Short mmCIF file of C-alpha atoms in Angstrom, two decimals:
data_model
loop_
_atom_site.label_atom_id
_atom_site.label_comp_id
_atom_site.label_asym_id
_atom_site.label_seq_id
_atom_site.Cartn_x
_atom_site.Cartn_y
_atom_site.Cartn_z
CA MET A 26 52.68 -23.88 20.21
CA PRO A 27 54.63 -24.65 17.01
CA LYS A 28 55.76 -28.21 16.76
CA LYS A 29 59.52 -28.60 16.35
CA ALA A 30 61.14 -31.63 14.80
CA LYS A 31 64.47 -32.97 16.03
CA PRO A 32 67.50 -31.80 14.03
CA ALA A 33 69.27 -34.22 11.71
CA GLU A 34 72.51 -35.72 13.01
CA ASN A 35 75.10 -34.74 10.40
CA GLY A 36 73.83 -37.07 7.70
CA LYS A 37 74.38 -40.31 9.69
CA GLU A 38 70.77 -41.46 9.37
CA GLU A 39 69.72 -44.65 7.61
CA GLY A 40 67.82 -42.59 5.07
CA PRO A 41 67.05 -38.92 4.29
CA ALA A 42 66.20 -37.01 7.45
CA PRO A 43 63.94 -33.99 7.77
CA CYS A 44 65.71 -30.67 7.96
CA LYS A 45 65.55 -28.81 11.26
CA GLN A 46 62.00 -27.57 10.85
CA VAL A 47 59.16 -25.66 12.38
CA LYS A 48 55.56 -26.35 11.44
CA VAL A 49 53.22 -23.40 11.86
CA ALA A 50 49.44 -23.58 11.81
CA ALA A 51 47.32 -20.77 10.37
CA ALA A 52 46.92 -17.87 12.78
CA GLY A 53 43.44 -17.05 11.54
CA GLY A 54 44.25 -13.50 10.41
CA PRO A 55 46.22 -11.79 7.65
CA CYS A 56 49.89 -12.77 7.84
CA THR A 57 52.38 -10.89 5.71
CA LEU A 58 55.71 -9.24 6.42
CA ASN A 59 56.41 -6.45 8.88
CA PHE A 60 58.16 -3.50 7.21
CA ASP A 61 58.37 -1.23 10.27
CA SER A 62 62.17 -1.66 10.38
CA PRO A 63 64.85 -3.87 8.79
CA SER A 64 65.00 -6.04 11.91
CA ASP A 65 61.19 -6.35 12.05
CA LEU A 66 61.15 -7.47 8.43
CA PHE A 67 63.75 -10.16 8.96
CA GLU A 68 62.07 -11.46 12.10
CA SER A 69 58.73 -11.68 10.28
CA LEU A 70 60.44 -13.49 7.40
CA ILE A 71 61.76 -16.26 9.69
CA SER A 72 58.79 -16.28 12.10
CA PRO A 73 58.24 -18.03 14.50
CA ILE A 74 62.02 -18.46 14.91
CA LYS A 75 63.55 -15.56 16.85
CA THR A 76 66.42 -13.63 15.32
CA GLU A 77 68.80 -14.44 18.18
CA THR A 78 68.06 -18.16 17.83
CA PHE A 79 68.56 -18.01 14.07
CA PHE A 80 72.02 -16.47 14.27
CA GLN A 81 73.14 -18.66 17.17
CA GLU A 82 71.97 -21.99 15.75
CA PHE A 83 71.54 -21.75 11.97
CA TRP A 84 73.37 -18.85 10.27
CA GLU A 85 76.45 -20.21 8.41
CA GLN A 86 75.91 -23.54 10.24
CA LYS A 87 72.93 -25.60 9.07
CA PRO A 88 69.65 -25.41 7.13
CA LEU A 89 66.33 -24.26 8.55
CA LEU A 90 62.95 -25.30 7.14
CA ILE A 91 59.73 -23.53 8.17
CA GLN A 92 56.54 -25.12 6.84
CA ARG A 93 53.50 -22.90 7.21
CA ASP A 94 49.88 -23.94 6.85
CA ASP A 95 48.80 -20.34 6.38
CA PRO A 96 46.59 -19.48 3.36
CA ALA A 97 47.03 -15.71 3.90
CA LEU A 98 50.82 -15.93 3.78
CA ALA A 99 50.68 -18.33 0.81
CA THR A 100 48.54 -15.80 -1.06
CA TYR A 101 51.01 -13.03 -0.25
CA TYR A 102 53.96 -15.12 -1.45
CA GLN A 103 52.10 -15.93 -4.67
CA SER A 104 51.61 -12.20 -5.30
CA LEU A 105 55.40 -11.62 -5.32
CA PHE A 106 55.89 -13.34 -8.69
CA ARG A 107 53.67 -15.63 -10.79
CA LEU A 108 54.16 -17.55 -14.02
CA SER A 109 51.44 -15.33 -15.47
CA ASP A 110 53.61 -12.23 -14.83
CA LEU A 111 56.04 -13.27 -17.56
CA LYS A 112 53.78 -12.14 -20.42
CA SER A 113 53.73 -8.50 -19.31
CA LEU A 114 57.41 -8.56 -18.35
CA CYS A 115 58.42 -9.89 -21.79
CA SER A 116 56.52 -7.03 -23.40
CA ARG A 117 58.90 -4.62 -21.60
CA GLY A 118 61.94 -5.94 -23.45
CA MET A 119 63.60 -8.89 -21.70
CA TYR A 120 66.71 -10.52 -23.18
CA TYR A 121 68.07 -14.06 -22.98
CA GLY A 122 71.11 -14.31 -20.74
CA ARG A 123 70.71 -10.87 -19.20
CA ASP A 124 67.17 -11.16 -17.83
CA ILE A 125 66.04 -14.72 -18.46
CA ASN A 126 67.72 -18.13 -18.71
CA VAL A 127 65.94 -21.21 -20.02
CA CYS A 128 67.52 -24.46 -18.90
CA ARG A 129 66.98 -28.07 -17.92
CA CYS A 130 68.97 -30.67 -16.01
CA VAL A 131 69.73 -33.61 -18.33
CA ASN A 132 71.77 -36.56 -17.03
CA GLY A 133 73.20 -34.51 -14.20
CA LYS A 134 74.24 -31.58 -16.41
CA LYS A 135 72.73 -28.18 -17.07
CA LYS A 136 71.46 -27.79 -20.63
CA VAL A 137 70.92 -24.15 -21.60
CA LEU A 138 68.08 -23.62 -24.08
CA ASN A 139 68.38 -19.85 -24.56
CA LYS A 140 67.64 -18.29 -27.91
CA ASP A 141 69.42 -15.16 -29.16
CA GLY A 142 68.32 -11.64 -28.40
CA LYS A 143 64.94 -10.57 -27.11
CA VAL A 144 62.63 -12.99 -25.30
CA HIS A 145 59.23 -13.56 -26.91
CA PHE A 146 56.63 -14.84 -24.49
CA LEU A 147 55.03 -17.37 -26.87
CA GLN A 148 58.41 -19.02 -27.56
CA LEU A 149 59.25 -18.95 -23.84
CA ARG A 150 55.95 -20.63 -22.98
CA LYS A 151 56.48 -23.19 -25.74
CA ASP A 152 59.89 -24.18 -24.31
CA PHE A 153 58.34 -24.34 -20.85
CA ASP A 154 55.43 -26.57 -21.92
CA GLN A 155 57.03 -28.75 -24.60
CA LYS A 156 60.68 -28.98 -23.52
CA ARG A 157 59.79 -28.94 -19.79
CA ALA A 158 62.42 -26.25 -19.34
CA THR A 159 62.94 -24.17 -16.20
CA ILE A 160 62.63 -20.41 -16.56
CA GLN A 161 65.11 -18.47 -14.42
CA PHE A 162 64.26 -14.78 -14.09
CA HIS A 163 67.20 -12.66 -12.95
CA GLN A 164 66.82 -9.95 -10.31
CA PRO A 165 63.02 -9.47 -10.44
CA GLN A 166 63.24 -6.69 -7.83
CA ARG A 167 64.08 -4.45 -10.78
CA PHE A 168 60.45 -4.73 -11.90
CA LYS A 169 58.41 -6.03 -8.94
CA ASP A 170 57.81 -3.32 -6.34
CA GLU A 171 57.19 -5.63 -3.39
CA LEU A 172 60.48 -7.45 -3.99
CA TRP A 173 62.26 -4.09 -4.14
CA ARG A 174 60.62 -3.25 -0.81
CA ILE A 175 61.74 -6.55 0.74
CA GLN A 176 65.30 -6.57 -0.59
CA GLU A 177 65.98 -2.91 0.19
CA LYS A 178 65.11 -3.56 3.83
CA LEU A 179 67.24 -6.73 3.87
CA GLU A 180 70.24 -4.81 2.48
CA CYS A 181 69.82 -2.38 5.40
CA TYR A 182 69.59 -5.32 7.81
CA PHE A 183 72.59 -7.29 6.58
CA GLY A 184 74.77 -4.41 5.36
CA SER A 185 75.41 -6.52 2.28
CA LEU A 186 74.01 -6.69 -1.25
CA VAL A 187 70.86 -8.82 -1.54
CA GLY A 188 69.97 -10.33 -4.92
CA SER A 189 67.18 -12.61 -6.07
CA ASN A 190 66.13 -15.00 -8.82
CA VAL A 191 62.81 -16.66 -9.58
CA TYR A 192 62.81 -20.28 -10.79
CA ILE A 193 59.68 -21.61 -12.55
CA THR A 194 59.79 -25.34 -13.31
CA PRO A 195 57.09 -27.50 -14.98
CA ALA A 196 55.82 -30.72 -13.42
CA GLY A 197 58.19 -33.70 -13.55
CA SER A 198 61.25 -31.61 -14.38
CA GLN A 199 64.45 -30.23 -12.85
CA GLY A 200 66.28 -27.09 -13.92
CA LEU A 201 69.73 -27.35 -12.36
CA PRO A 202 72.07 -30.22 -11.40
CA PRO A 203 73.33 -30.65 -7.82
CA HIS A 204 75.49 -27.66 -6.94
CA TYR A 205 76.51 -25.29 -4.18
CA ASP A 206 76.57 -21.51 -4.10
CA ASP A 207 78.82 -18.81 -2.68
CA VAL A 208 75.89 -16.99 -1.03
CA GLU A 209 73.58 -17.41 1.93
CA VAL A 210 70.26 -18.61 0.50
CA PHE A 211 66.67 -17.93 1.55
CA ILE A 212 63.93 -19.73 -0.40
CA LEU A 213 60.30 -18.60 -0.52
CA GLN A 214 57.92 -21.05 -2.21
CA LEU A 215 55.52 -19.01 -4.35
CA GLU A 216 53.48 -21.43 -6.48
CA GLY A 217 53.06 -25.21 -6.62
CA GLU A 218 55.39 -27.66 -4.89
CA LYS A 219 59.14 -28.26 -5.07
CA ARG A 220 60.99 -31.33 -3.79
CA TRP A 221 64.37 -30.45 -2.28
CA ARG A 222 67.38 -32.57 -1.45
CA LEU A 223 70.22 -31.11 0.61
CA TYR A 224 73.64 -32.75 1.07
CA GLN A 225 76.52 -32.24 3.44
CA PRO A 226 78.92 -29.55 2.16
CA THR A 227 82.19 -30.59 0.58
CA VAL A 228 83.37 -26.96 0.96
CA PRO A 229 81.68 -25.29 3.98
CA LEU A 230 81.06 -21.55 3.50
CA ALA A 231 82.24 -21.86 -0.10
CA ARG A 232 83.63 -18.82 -1.89
CA GLU A 233 82.74 -20.07 -5.39
CA TYR A 234 79.80 -21.66 -7.19
CA SER A 235 80.38 -25.27 -8.22
CA VAL A 236 78.42 -28.16 -9.75
CA GLU A 237 78.83 -31.48 -7.93
CA ALA A 238 78.56 -34.94 -9.53
CA GLU A 239 75.83 -37.20 -8.11
CA GLY A 240 78.38 -39.93 -7.41
CA ARG A 241 80.47 -37.64 -5.19
CA ILE A 242 77.83 -36.20 -2.90
CA GLY A 243 76.30 -39.40 -1.48
CA ARG A 244 72.80 -39.64 -0.07
CA PRO A 245 70.76 -36.57 0.88
CA ALA A 246 71.12 -35.39 4.46
CA HIS A 247 67.71 -33.73 4.23
CA GLU A 248 64.74 -34.25 1.90
CA PHE A 249 61.41 -32.43 1.95
CA THR A 250 58.78 -30.70 -0.21
CA LEU A 251 58.05 -26.97 -0.09
CA LYS A 252 54.51 -25.64 -0.57
CA PRO A 253 53.32 -22.04 -1.01
CA GLY A 254 54.14 -19.98 2.08
CA ASP A 255 57.02 -22.27 3.14
CA PHE A 256 60.50 -20.92 3.90
CA LEU A 257 63.95 -22.52 3.63
CA TYR A 258 67.38 -21.24 4.59
CA PHE A 259 70.75 -22.87 3.97
CA PRO A 260 74.34 -21.61 4.25
CA ARG A 261 76.71 -21.06 1.35
CA GLY A 262 78.41 -24.29 0.38
CA THR A 263 75.31 -26.43 1.01
CA ILE A 264 74.93 -28.85 -1.91
CA HIS A 265 71.35 -28.91 -3.16
CA GLN A 266 69.06 -29.88 -6.00
CA ALA A 267 65.32 -29.45 -6.48
CA ASP A 268 62.65 -30.73 -8.85
CA THR A 269 58.92 -30.32 -9.38
CA PRO A 270 57.05 -33.58 -8.64
CA PRO A 271 55.32 -35.20 -11.65
CA GLY A 272 51.59 -34.96 -12.12
CA LEU A 273 51.28 -31.60 -10.39
CA ALA A 274 51.17 -28.00 -11.51
CA HIS A 275 54.34 -26.02 -12.12
CA SER A 276 56.48 -24.74 -9.23
CA ALA A 277 57.71 -21.19 -8.73
CA HIS A 278 60.12 -20.23 -5.97
CA LEU A 279 62.08 -17.10 -5.11
CA THR A 280 65.73 -17.38 -4.12
CA ILE A 281 66.98 -14.42 -2.05
CA SER A 282 70.76 -14.40 -1.65
CA THR A 283 73.31 -12.37 0.28
CA TYR A 284 76.83 -12.34 1.77
CA GLN A 285 78.74 -12.93 -1.45
CA ASN A 286 82.39 -11.97 -0.81
CA ASN A 287 81.43 -10.58 2.58
CA SER A 288 83.72 -12.58 4.87
CA TRP A 289 86.41 -11.62 7.37
CA GLY A 290 88.95 -12.63 4.73
CA ASP A 291 87.44 -10.18 2.25
CA PHE A 292 87.41 -7.43 4.87
CA LEU A 293 91.05 -8.10 5.77
CA LEU A 294 92.08 -7.87 2.11
CA ASP A 295 90.10 -4.66 1.82
CA THR A 296 91.64 -2.94 4.86
CA ILE A 297 95.22 -4.22 4.79
CA SER A 298 96.28 -2.19 1.74
CA GLY A 299 95.37 1.11 3.40
CA LEU A 300 97.01 0.04 6.64
CA VAL A 301 100.26 -0.84 4.84
CA PHE A 302 100.16 2.42 2.89
CA ASP A 303 99.77 4.53 6.03
CA THR A 304 102.36 2.60 8.05
CA ALA A 305 104.95 2.83 5.26
CA LYS A 306 104.77 6.62 5.49
CA GLU A 307 106.15 6.41 9.04
CA ASP A 308 108.25 3.22 9.01
CA LEU A 309 111.62 3.33 7.29
CA GLU A 310 112.04 -0.47 7.28
CA LEU A 311 108.76 -0.99 5.46
CA ARG A 312 109.97 1.41 2.77
CA GLY A 313 113.27 -0.45 2.43
CA GLY A 314 113.99 -2.31 -0.81
CA LEU A 315 113.73 -6.09 -1.27
CA PRO A 316 116.93 -8.18 -1.33
CA ARG A 317 118.40 -8.50 -4.79
CA GLN A 318 116.84 -11.28 -6.91
CA LEU A 319 114.21 -12.15 -4.28
CA LEU A 320 111.52 -12.23 -6.97
CA LEU A 321 113.59 -14.73 -8.98
CA GLN A 322 113.64 -17.31 -6.18
CA VAL A 323 111.61 -20.51 -6.63
CA GLU A 324 110.69 -20.50 -2.94
CA THR A 325 110.40 -17.69 -0.41
CA THR A 326 113.57 -17.59 1.69
CA ALA A 327 113.58 -18.04 5.48
CA VAL A 328 114.87 -14.49 5.82
CA ALA A 329 111.99 -13.11 3.74
CA ARG A 330 109.43 -15.13 5.72
CA ARG A 331 110.82 -13.79 9.01
CA ARG A 332 110.72 -10.20 7.73
CA LEU A 333 107.16 -10.57 6.46
CA SER A 334 106.05 -12.16 9.74
CA GLY A 335 107.60 -9.27 11.65
CA PHE A 336 105.86 -6.72 9.46
CA LEU A 337 102.51 -8.49 9.94
CA ARG A 338 102.95 -8.45 13.72
CA MET A 339 103.78 -4.75 13.56
CA LEU A 340 100.66 -4.10 11.45
CA ALA A 341 98.55 -6.10 13.91
CA ASP A 342 99.83 -3.94 16.77
CA ARG A 343 99.06 -0.79 14.81
CA LEU A 344 95.57 -2.09 14.01
CA GLU A 345 94.89 -2.72 17.69
CA GLY A 346 95.66 0.90 18.44
CA THR A 347 93.55 2.61 15.78
CA LYS A 348 89.85 3.44 15.61
CA GLU A 349 89.88 4.47 11.96
CA LEU A 350 89.60 1.38 9.76
CA LEU A 351 90.32 2.14 6.15
CA SER A 352 87.98 0.30 3.81
CA ALA A 353 89.40 0.62 0.34
CA ASP A 354 86.55 -0.81 -1.71
CA MET A 355 83.97 -2.87 0.19
CA LYS A 356 82.01 0.01 1.72
CA LYS A 357 81.97 2.01 -1.49
CA ASP A 358 81.11 -1.04 -3.62
CA PHE A 359 78.18 -1.86 -1.35
CA VAL A 360 76.67 1.61 -1.34
CA MET A 361 77.21 2.13 -5.10
CA ASN A 362 75.49 -1.10 -6.09
CA ARG A 363 72.67 -1.46 -3.57
CA LEU A 364 69.01 -0.58 -4.05
CA PRO A 365 67.79 2.97 -3.46
CA PRO A 366 65.31 3.47 -0.61
CA TYR A 367 61.85 2.10 -1.40
CA TYR A 368 59.29 4.78 -2.22
CA VAL A 369 55.82 5.14 -3.69
CA GLY A 370 55.40 7.85 -6.31
CA ASP A 371 58.10 9.81 -8.12
CA GLY A 372 60.75 9.62 -5.39
CA ALA A 373 61.32 13.37 -5.37
CA GLU A 374 62.31 13.23 -1.71
CA LEU A 375 65.44 11.30 -2.73
CA SER A 376 66.67 13.75 -5.37
CA THR A 377 65.30 17.18 -4.45
CA PRO A 378 65.89 18.72 -1.01
CA GLY A 379 62.69 19.79 0.68
CA GLY A 380 61.64 21.90 3.61
CA GLN A 381 63.58 24.80 5.09
CA LEU A 382 67.13 25.70 4.17
CA PRO A 383 69.41 24.98 7.17
CA ARG A 384 70.74 28.07 8.96
CA LEU A 385 73.09 28.47 11.91
CA ASP A 386 70.17 28.39 14.39
CA SER A 387 68.41 25.44 12.71
CA ILE A 388 67.86 22.06 14.34
CA VAL A 389 68.72 19.29 11.87
CA ARG A 390 68.52 15.51 11.86
CA LEU A 391 69.93 12.79 9.64
CA GLN A 392 67.59 10.93 7.30
CA PHE A 393 68.09 7.71 5.31
CA LYS A 394 70.81 6.73 7.78
CA ASP A 395 70.73 3.09 6.65
CA HIS A 396 71.63 4.22 3.13
CA ILE A 397 74.73 6.26 4.00
CA ILE A 398 78.28 5.25 4.83
CA LEU A 399 81.24 7.26 6.09
CA THR A 400 84.78 6.29 5.28
CA VAL A 401 88.22 7.88 5.33
CA GLY A 402 90.52 7.92 2.33
CA PRO A 403 93.28 9.86 0.59
CA ASP A 404 92.68 13.14 -1.17
CA PRO A 405 92.81 12.30 -4.91
CA ASP A 406 93.78 15.89 -5.73
CA ARG A 407 97.15 15.44 -3.97
CA SER A 408 99.79 12.89 -4.88
CA ASP A 409 102.68 13.88 -2.63
CA GLU A 410 104.08 11.88 0.28
CA THR A 411 102.12 13.93 2.83
CA GLN A 412 98.80 13.23 1.14
CA GLU A 413 96.00 14.42 3.42
CA LYS A 414 93.08 12.18 4.30
CA MET A 415 89.49 13.16 3.59
CA VAL A 416 86.14 12.05 5.00
CA TYR A 417 83.93 10.54 2.30
CA ILE A 418 80.16 10.23 2.55
CA TYR A 419 78.58 7.88 0.03
CA HIS A 420 74.85 7.25 -0.28
CA SER A 421 72.44 5.22 -2.40
CA LEU A 422 69.57 7.70 -2.70
CA LYS A 423 70.20 8.23 -6.41
CA ASN A 424 71.02 4.63 -7.31
CA ARG A 425 69.07 3.11 -10.18
CA ARG A 426 66.83 0.22 -9.23
CA GLU A 427 66.85 -0.97 -12.87
CA THR A 428 70.55 -1.91 -12.73
CA HIS A 429 70.56 -3.56 -9.30
CA MET A 430 72.78 -6.69 -9.17
CA MET A 431 73.22 -6.73 -12.95
CA GLY A 432 77.01 -6.86 -12.73
CA ASN A 433 78.12 -5.37 -16.02
CA GLU A 434 75.86 -2.32 -15.83
CA GLU A 435 77.55 1.04 -15.29
CA THR A 436 77.23 2.42 -11.74
CA GLU A 437 78.43 5.67 -10.24
CA SER A 438 79.04 6.87 -6.71
CA HIS A 439 76.97 9.63 -5.13
CA GLY A 440 78.13 11.64 -2.17
CA LEU A 441 80.36 14.28 -0.64
CA ARG A 442 83.85 14.70 0.77
CA PHE A 443 85.11 16.91 3.58
CA PRO A 444 88.42 17.61 5.32
CA LEU A 445 89.27 15.18 8.10
CA SER A 446 88.70 18.05 10.56
CA HIS A 447 84.95 17.69 9.89
CA MET A 448 84.82 14.12 11.26
CA ASP A 449 83.76 15.09 14.80
CA ALA A 450 80.92 17.26 13.51
CA LEU A 451 79.73 14.49 11.23
CA ARG A 452 79.80 12.04 14.14
CA GLN A 453 77.62 14.46 16.12
CA ILE A 454 75.02 14.43 13.34
CA TRP A 455 75.21 10.64 13.01
CA ASN A 456 75.00 9.87 16.72
CA THR A 457 72.24 12.25 17.86
CA THR A 458 68.52 12.31 17.13
CA ALA A 459 68.72 16.02 16.30
CA ILE A 460 71.31 18.76 16.76
CA SER A 461 71.59 22.52 16.35
CA VAL A 462 73.89 23.59 13.51
CA LYS A 463 75.59 26.10 15.82
CA ASP A 464 76.59 23.23 18.18
CA LEU A 465 78.58 21.37 15.55
CA ASN A 466 82.22 20.88 16.51
CA LEU A 467 83.79 23.09 13.86
CA THR A 468 85.92 26.21 14.19
CA THR A 469 83.80 28.81 12.38
CA ASP A 470 80.09 29.45 11.90
CA GLU A 471 80.71 29.51 8.14
CA GLU A 472 82.06 25.93 8.27
CA LYS A 473 79.03 24.80 10.29
CA GLU A 474 76.51 26.31 7.86
CA SER A 475 78.45 25.03 4.85
CA LEU A 476 78.48 21.46 6.18
CA ALA A 477 74.75 21.52 6.95
CA LEU A 478 73.92 22.99 3.54
CA ALA A 479 76.00 20.38 1.70
CA LEU A 480 74.25 17.52 3.53
CA TRP A 481 70.81 19.12 2.98
CA THR A 482 71.48 19.56 -0.74
CA GLU A 483 72.14 15.77 -1.00
CA CYS A 484 68.84 15.12 0.93
CA LEU A 485 70.80 13.56 3.82
CA ILE A 486 69.49 15.89 6.55
CA GLN A 487 66.26 17.78 7.16
CA VAL A 488 65.42 20.79 9.27
CA VAL A 489 63.07 19.97 12.14
#
């Protein structure tokens, strides 16, 4: 049975305490990740902790350390990204700032050692060896197939963008000062050893990245060393710093991150605008003008506060009574910027429809369900007060892996739109294993065939 250490008690120990940890002995056979489904992948990533336990006890609450004495898993982790991979990657045209940062922590501050333009491997290795600089490689899933495979499944599992960075630090050096992040963090130790110190959050579940001064954060709540095959999780807002111990080989670790701007507050901001827009169509008071000179007031008046409170209560009542949540941007942003499905080969199945053309008597089923979202929004071709709603289907089948999580890269949406009257038929396709086209809940056979053909053309359904 795995041996479990007692959890730390909120940083009240005399000295640094071990993180809540699980120590796992080698199983004697090959131990990699399970890609059968998104949930299987995540459970294998945090094994032997069960998913239910993880979300009840650790997620957004406290760190989890899993130390594994498993040579097979360590070998697999090392294959994900090595220091030696940088030579071939640099030959493909990497640039400072965009793809690679070179930095070092000096007196509690981050010193950036980037050059201009393209990265040359010999110069990069010189800075690594002589200046003891950390190499930060941005979003390696763009180039490393196994990381694409992992992160694509995790995006399906979380329903949120999943990014990654690799940090390679020479012996006796530290790349970054103490800081906290605005993302949930999963650490996989790939090569060498890394000494970690975690501190109690000053801003739990932080929404922004911030560097923290050593004098402000106190003593570490947890301190430990990661070795190849080890796993660490900590919530956003957890203050942390890490260094490679002196006298040893370099360290390489992978940071997988998710849940940036993916809170209830973000979702409320995203849905409230559509809710207000729809309610104002029907509510005369909400369309009424503001009192004269309200915007010139230094403070919001009591009358204005009462009116706003009343409107918010009315919106809350309306929200309770609706099943159709309008998501203005979050759904679309997620599906536009996420990874395409993982494939081996040319990926023709994602861009070219295959198999039989759907007919009225065909049996069809949805494919790539985890990569498709449905949402309802206004018809952009109409601007009048009675603007009709449309059903939008967005998918990530044609997304470009090369631009994933790169921020300033151009992205475009891929998908279809239908009249709101098609929603029931679409739900039938989404909620059944397979369905006959003629059984779709639409008025005419022509509408049924047209819907099936449109989905087939986008590679979203197949004939069975």
